[in-house]
Amino acid sequence: MKMEQHSNGHIYDKIFKKVLTLSSKAVINFINGLFETQYSTDAKVTYNWTEFHDDNLKRILADTIITIDGCHSYHIEA
């Protein structure tokens, strides 16, 4: 059962990360809505993925960090 929960979490994490990459404008609107900021929808979005492998070569999907205009970063986890 524990393994199944891990797999479901992995699937949701991958879906969320894919959704984040579909539209920079949508990501900026998402950030503006969550954090009450006023970024232009033309602002540059940089994705700082935090995926890595542990000592047993098991893939770890961790948080997503999004940087807007190269100066403000937001930690996103779903």
Coordinates of C-alpha atoms in Angstrom, one line a residue:
M1 CA 0.0 0.0 0.0
K2 CA 2.8 2.4 0.9
M3 CA 4.4 1.9 -2.6
E4 CA 1.1 2.7 -4.3
Q5 CA 0.7 6.0 -2.4
H6 CA 4.2 6.9 -3.6
S7 CA 3.3 6.2 -7.2
N8 CA 0.2 8.3 -7.0
G9 CA 2.2 11.2 -5.5
H10 CA 4.7 10.8 -8.3
I11 CA 2.0 11.0 -11.0
Y12 CA 0.4 14.1 -9.5
D13 CA 3.8 15.8 -9.2
K14 CA 4.6 15.1 -12.9
I15 CA 1.1 16.4 -13.9
F16 CA 1.5 19.6 -11.9
K17 CA 5.0 20.2 -13.3
K18 CA 3.7 19.7 -16.9
V19 CA 0.8 22.1 -16.3
L20 CA 3.3 24.7 -15.1
T21 CA 5.2 24.5 -18.4
L22 CA 2.2 24.9 -20.7
S23 CA 1.9 28.7 -20.5
S24 CA 4.2 31.3 -19.1
K25 CA 1.3 33.7 -19.0
A26 CA -0.8 31.3 -17.0
V27 CA 2.1 30.8 -14.5
I28 CA 2.5 34.5 -14.1
N29 CA -1.2 34.9 -13.5
F30 CA -1.0 32.0 -11.0
I31 CA 1.9 33.7 -9.1
N32 CA 0.2 37.1 -9.2
G33 CA -3.0 35.6 -7.8
L34 CA -1.3 33.6 -5.1
F35 CA 1.2 36.2 -3.9
E36 CA -0.7 39.4 -4.8
T37 CA 2.1 40.6 -7.1
Q38 CA 1.7 42.6 -10.3
Y39 CA 4.1 40.9 -12.8
S40 CA 3.5 41.6 -16.5
T41 CA 2.3 38.6 -18.4
D42 CA 5.3 39.2 -20.7
A43 CA 7.8 38.7 -17.8
K44 CA 10.5 36.0 -18.3
V45 CA 9.7 32.8 -16.4
T46 CA 12.7 30.5 -15.5
Y47 CA 12.0 27.0 -14.1
N48 CA 14.5 25.7 -11.6
W49 CA 13.7 22.0 -11.4
T50 CA 14.8 20.1 -8.3
E51 CA 14.8 16.6 -9.5
F52 CA 17.7 14.3 -8.6
H53 CA 18.6 10.7 -7.9
D54 CA 19.5 9.2 -4.5
D55 CA 22.4 6.9 -3.7
N56 CA 20.3 3.9 -5.0
L57 CA 19.6 5.8 -8.2
K58 CA 16.0 6.2 -7.2
R59 CA 14.5 9.3 -8.9
I60 CA 13.3 12.0 -6.5
L61 CA 10.8 14.6 -7.7
A62 CA 10.9 17.5 -5.3
D63 CA 9.7 21.1 -5.3
T64 CA 9.6 23.5 -8.2
I65 CA 11.2 26.9 -7.9
I66 CA 10.0 29.5 -10.4
T67 CA 12.0 32.7 -11.0
I68 CA 10.3 35.7 -12.5
D69 CA 12.4 38.3 -14.5
G70 CA 15.6 36.8 -13.0
C71 CA 15.1 38.4 -9.6
H72 CA 12.2 37.0 -7.7
S73 CA 11.8 33.2 -7.0
Y74 CA 8.8 31.3 -5.8
H75 CA 8.8 27.8 -4.2
I76 CA 5.8 25.8 -5.6
E77 CA 4.8 22.4 -4.3
A78 CA 1.6 20.5 -5.1

